[in-house]
Amino acid sequence: MPSDPALLSGRPLRVTALAGGVGGARFLRGLRRHLDAVAPDSELTVVANTGDDITLFGLRVCPDIDTLLYTLGGGVEESQGWGRAEESTRVQGELAAYGAEPQWFSLGDLDFGTHIVRSQWLGQGLTSSEVTARLATRWGLPEQGITLLPMTDVPVETHVVLEEDGEQRAVHFQEWWVRMQAAVPASRFVVAGLDRATAAPGVLDAIRQADVVVLPPSNPVVSIGIILGVPGVRDALRGTAAPVVGVSPLISGRPVRGHADACLSAIGVESSSAAVAGLYADFLDGWLVDPADADVSVRGVTTAMHPAPLLMTDVEATASIAGSLLELADRVRR
Ligand code: GDP
Ligand code: CA
């Protein structure tokens, strides 16, 4: 048995999370709330997917990082889970008047501020980590004990290979996800730049030195799956002494929002909570599922059922999911 005190003794914890956008950000806001209640000096390090990043109108847009910033910083449009609250779209209207493309990706006026300053700082030679740290400061993340790290400082982009009428073509992930609504079947994902990427400063240490590593209910293929492809990340997860626990993004085989099922089918994996845990089985210790999935069993992984629906309806409900996840982590400590 481990001799260190229980995770839930109230001592400050070092929690490290891998996250995509909306599902990740919502969960982490609830986790922060829970930690503030039970172990207030805990530190939360978030490793964000950057495979969704895209250059639009000459500006670097990092959708998952921006969703994390706005959600954890209290500036998100709650009704959609991304973008800024009280947003307007005058700039986009002007771009449309010029016939500028693309018009399928929605960028609000306040949101443009983020992309402009990010692009300016990147242009001045700052790394993505440095830029993200500056943006996080503006959103008050350090004061909340949250460190936000991009998974890598190397530009990587997830592309989707589509098969239409016997022809293959690749489009940027965002074009498939946003413009096509993932309705055209994907035959595979190719992550440009990932093989020569290295984890951003602090990422591997945050996994190795954590008291607990959590996987929010982010998309297992195009959010978590991309982070796991960064050289060294998967090995760090296999090697860490910390329990690694996750929340299922699927309830009764269906994603709560988005098209995770279309992503799973592209990689030949069944759309079920058990199959998602199976993708992580080489490093996952505990898996939290919805009551509807109480019968889920995954070899080598301890499953637990959250006593209420696994729905992040509000911050309190999400904090309670985070509480169940930490209890599970305490039970499965290696
Ligand atoms: P994205 O990058 O904005 O697509 O967001 P993520 O990858 O972080 O999260 C997307 C995943 O969150 C989807 O697969 C959803 O099924 C999952 N999700 C969203 N809301 C909920 C919820 O309330 N409960 C659970 N369990 N999963 C959710
Ligand atoms: Ca995303």
XYZ file of C-alpha atoms in Angstrom, residues 9-307:
299
model
C -7.097 14.243 3.170
C -7.409 17.910 2.273
C -3.738 18.362 1.484
C -3.110 20.428 -1.667
C -2.961 18.257 -4.762
C -1.095 18.620 -8.021
C -3.670 17.715 -10.608
C -2.753 17.418 -14.286
C -5.400 17.199 -17.010
C -5.336 16.622 -20.760
C -8.084 18.615 -22.452
C -9.826 19.549 -25.656
C -12.279 22.429 -25.888
C -15.837 22.521 -24.627
C -16.019 19.161 -22.797
C -12.573 19.670 -21.284
C -13.140 23.274 -20.257
C -16.521 22.649 -18.652
C -15.175 19.723 -16.696
C -12.115 21.617 -15.506
C -14.202 24.546 -14.297
C -16.141 22.059 -12.152
C -12.937 20.375 -11.009
C -11.498 23.738 -9.951
C -14.691 24.440 -8.002
C -14.440 21.057 -6.284
C -10.755 21.510 -5.450
C -11.450 24.966 -4.011
C -13.930 23.331 -1.667
C -11.849 20.344 -0.533
C -8.175 21.244 -1.074
C -7.977 24.940 -1.942
C -4.239 25.267 -2.524
C -4.271 22.538 -5.141
C -2.605 23.261 -8.450
C -4.232 22.380 -11.713
C -2.102 22.025 -14.846
C -3.992 21.722 -18.113
C -2.368 20.304 -21.236
C -4.405 21.512 -24.197
C -4.918 19.971 -27.595
C -3.529 22.190 -30.365
C -4.374 19.909 -33.296
C -7.481 22.026 -33.967
C -5.358 25.136 -34.545
C -5.881 26.896 -37.835
C -4.704 30.049 -39.608
C -7.617 32.210 -40.775
C -7.273 35.665 -42.365
C -3.593 35.505 -41.477
C -4.369 34.998 -37.781
C -3.502 31.979 -35.668
C -6.642 30.591 -34.038
C -6.366 27.969 -31.277
C -9.954 26.879 -30.638
C -9.353 24.550 -27.706
C -7.000 26.911 -25.884
C -9.424 29.784 -26.422
C -12.362 27.760 -25.091
C -10.287 26.854 -22.024
C -9.286 30.497 -21.492
C -12.809 31.862 -21.858
C -14.464 29.138 -19.778
C -11.961 29.070 -16.920
C -11.655 32.867 -17.075
C -15.393 33.496 -16.859
C -15.830 34.989 -20.334
C -17.422 32.163 -22.282
C -20.797 32.244 -24.032
C -22.520 29.638 -21.878
C -25.272 28.796 -24.346
C -22.804 27.436 -26.897
C -19.848 26.534 -24.675
C -17.293 28.407 -26.811
C -16.633 31.972 -27.925
C -17.076 35.133 -25.906
C -20.189 36.174 -24.026
C -21.882 39.330 -25.287
C -20.159 38.921 -28.610
C -20.852 40.711 -31.900
C -19.771 39.831 -35.437
C -19.190 43.164 -37.166
C -15.687 42.277 -38.350
C -16.893 39.031 -39.856
C -19.672 40.933 -41.614
C -17.081 43.259 -43.105
C -14.935 40.326 -44.240
C -18.006 38.815 -45.894
C -18.666 42.106 -47.706
C -15.182 41.782 -49.188
C -15.914 38.181 -50.163
C -13.088 37.015 -47.896
C -12.972 33.274 -47.208
C -13.697 31.215 -45.242
C -17.037 32.307 -43.880
C -17.943 28.955 -42.291
C -15.822 29.502 -39.189
C -17.469 31.910 -36.808
C -15.161 34.552 -35.309
C -16.607 37.225 -33.055
C -15.249 40.729 -32.631
C -13.954 40.227 -29.078
C -12.602 36.830 -30.082
C -10.673 38.513 -32.909
C -8.749 40.406 -30.229
C -7.348 37.119 -28.935
C -6.313 35.948 -32.391
C -4.747 39.283 -33.278
C -2.636 39.534 -30.147
C -1.641 35.860 -30.346
C -0.532 36.323 -33.942
C 1.367 39.479 -33.077
C 3.254 37.787 -30.246
C 3.998 34.690 -32.309
C 5.253 37.012 -35.039
C 7.584 38.640 -32.517
C 9.111 35.228 -31.861
C 7.352 34.137 -28.681
C 6.579 30.437 -28.418
C 3.044 29.161 -28.222
C 3.679 28.355 -24.518
C 4.767 31.928 -23.846
C 1.814 33.371 -25.708
C -0.609 31.048 -23.912
C 0.848 32.087 -20.544
C 0.265 35.760 -21.392
C -3.292 35.082 -22.510
C -3.939 33.036 -19.355
C -2.757 35.938 -17.205
C -5.314 38.239 -18.819
C -8.016 35.661 -17.953
C -6.884 35.287 -14.331
C -5.885 31.641 -14.541
C -2.680 31.895 -12.467
C -4.650 33.472 -9.581
C -6.907 30.439 -9.642
C -3.934 28.066 -9.440
C -4.356 27.001 -13.056
C -1.444 26.617 -15.485
C -2.470 26.256 -19.112
C 0.042 24.599 -21.426
C -0.264 23.876 -25.140
C 0.622 20.218 -25.746
C 3.489 21.334 -28.007
C 5.070 24.544 -29.287
C 5.454 23.017 -32.748
C 2.567 23.878 -35.091
C 0.531 20.725 -35.698
C -2.754 20.422 -37.536
C -5.254 17.599 -37.598
C -6.423 16.803 -41.113
C -9.237 14.482 -42.059
C -8.977 12.159 -45.042
C -12.350 11.880 -46.763
C -13.377 9.309 -49.273
C -15.905 10.617 -51.802
C -16.825 8.823 -55.021
C -13.724 6.663 -54.774
C -11.462 9.713 -54.468
C -9.493 10.602 -51.361
C -8.917 14.163 -50.253
C -7.784 15.735 -47.015
C -9.344 18.777 -45.365
C -8.428 20.619 -42.203
C -10.191 19.158 -39.171
C -12.137 22.379 -38.646
C -13.526 22.289 -42.171
C -14.805 18.747 -41.614
C -16.122 19.482 -38.132
C -17.612 22.937 -38.602
C -18.454 23.263 -42.309
C -19.352 19.631 -43.011
C -20.658 18.911 -39.485
C -18.714 15.626 -39.717
C -21.441 14.354 -42.049
C -18.996 13.188 -44.754
C -17.492 9.940 -43.416
C -13.826 10.273 -42.461
C -11.537 7.436 -43.429
C -8.677 8.529 -41.203
C -7.013 11.406 -39.372
C -3.549 12.654 -40.247
C -1.852 15.015 -37.846
C 0.577 17.140 -39.825
C 3.723 17.896 -37.843
C 2.980 15.564 -34.922
C 5.814 13.117 -35.583
C 8.430 15.867 -35.244
C 6.667 17.628 -32.396
C 8.046 17.635 -28.879
C 5.989 18.181 -25.774
C 5.900 21.819 -24.683
C 7.985 22.809 -21.639
C 6.417 21.487 -18.456
C 4.052 18.987 -20.080
C 5.900 15.744 -19.340
C 6.941 16.889 -15.863
C 3.355 17.816 -15.070
C 2.322 14.237 -15.840
C 5.247 12.641 -14.004
C 5.020 14.845 -10.908
C 1.248 14.908 -10.503
C -0.663 13.455 -7.556
C -3.441 12.588 -9.953
C -3.842 12.773 -13.724
C -7.344 13.293 -15.081
C -8.889 12.868 -18.499
C -11.973 15.075 -18.781
C -14.791 13.869 -21.057
C -13.025 15.344 -24.092
C -13.236 13.815 -27.561
C -11.145 10.619 -27.330
C -9.919 10.791 -30.931
C -9.446 14.404 -31.974
C -8.775 15.976 -28.548
C -7.221 13.456 -26.120
C -6.071 11.176 -28.951
C -4.045 13.978 -30.517
C -2.352 14.893 -27.218
C -1.477 11.217 -26.722
C 0.294 11.305 -30.091
C 2.808 13.935 -28.943
C 6.062 12.011 -28.547
C 6.684 11.209 -24.872
C 3.183 11.882 -23.541
C 1.919 8.324 -23.636
C 5.119 7.017 -22.063
C 4.861 9.608 -19.301
C 1.296 8.463 -18.598
C 2.362 4.821 -18.486
C 5.256 5.667 -16.206
C 3.751 8.137 -13.767
C 3.225 7.051 -10.184
C 0.003 9.054 -10.103
C -3.350 7.405 -10.652
C -4.740 8.225 -14.100
C -8.532 8.503 -14.127
C -11.030 9.637 -16.725
C -14.637 10.664 -17.282
C -16.540 9.057 -20.128
C -17.610 11.454 -22.890
C -20.245 8.949 -24.007
C -23.512 8.047 -22.336
C -25.239 4.911 -23.636
C -22.891 4.952 -26.605
C -23.686 8.496 -27.658
C -21.591 11.654 -27.291
C -23.308 14.254 -25.158
C -22.543 16.816 -27.861
C -20.471 16.920 -31.033
C -19.550 14.057 -33.312
C -17.249 11.819 -31.260
C -19.088 8.811 -32.684
C -18.075 9.828 -36.237
C -14.457 10.155 -35.053
C -14.504 6.746 -33.373
C -15.975 5.115 -36.434
C -13.166 6.622 -38.569
C -10.590 4.830 -36.440
C -12.627 1.615 -36.379
C -13.620 1.818 -32.716
C -17.115 1.135 -31.434
C -19.017 4.054 -29.973
C -19.234 2.957 -26.353
C -17.889 4.025 -23.007
C -15.980 0.734 -22.699
C -14.378 1.100 -26.123
C -13.219 4.643 -25.281
C -11.622 3.416 -22.044
C -10.032 0.660 -24.126
C -8.174 3.340 -26.098
C -6.495 4.388 -22.849
C -6.171 0.943 -21.250
C -2.358 0.914 -21.301
C -2.207 3.743 -18.753
C -5.736 4.244 -17.375
C -6.437 3.191 -13.780
C -10.009 4.379 -13.266
C -12.978 5.223 -15.511
C -16.069 7.108 -14.380
C -19.278 6.287 -16.242
C -22.920 7.294 -16.292
C -25.466 5.161 -14.380
C -26.797 4.018 -17.776
C -23.379 2.433 -18.441
C -23.074 0.721 -15.066
C -22.244 -2.607 -16.702
C -19.132 -1.257 -18.469
C -16.079 -3.354 -17.809
C -12.591 -2.814 -19.167
C -9.726 -5.170 -18.488
C -7.250 -3.697 -16.020
C -9.312 -0.558 -15.413
C -11.454 0.053 -12.326
C -14.801 1.480 -13.350
C -17.075 3.486 -11.097
C -20.525 4.897 -11.628
C -21.315 8.509 -10.868
C -24.512 8.460 -8.762
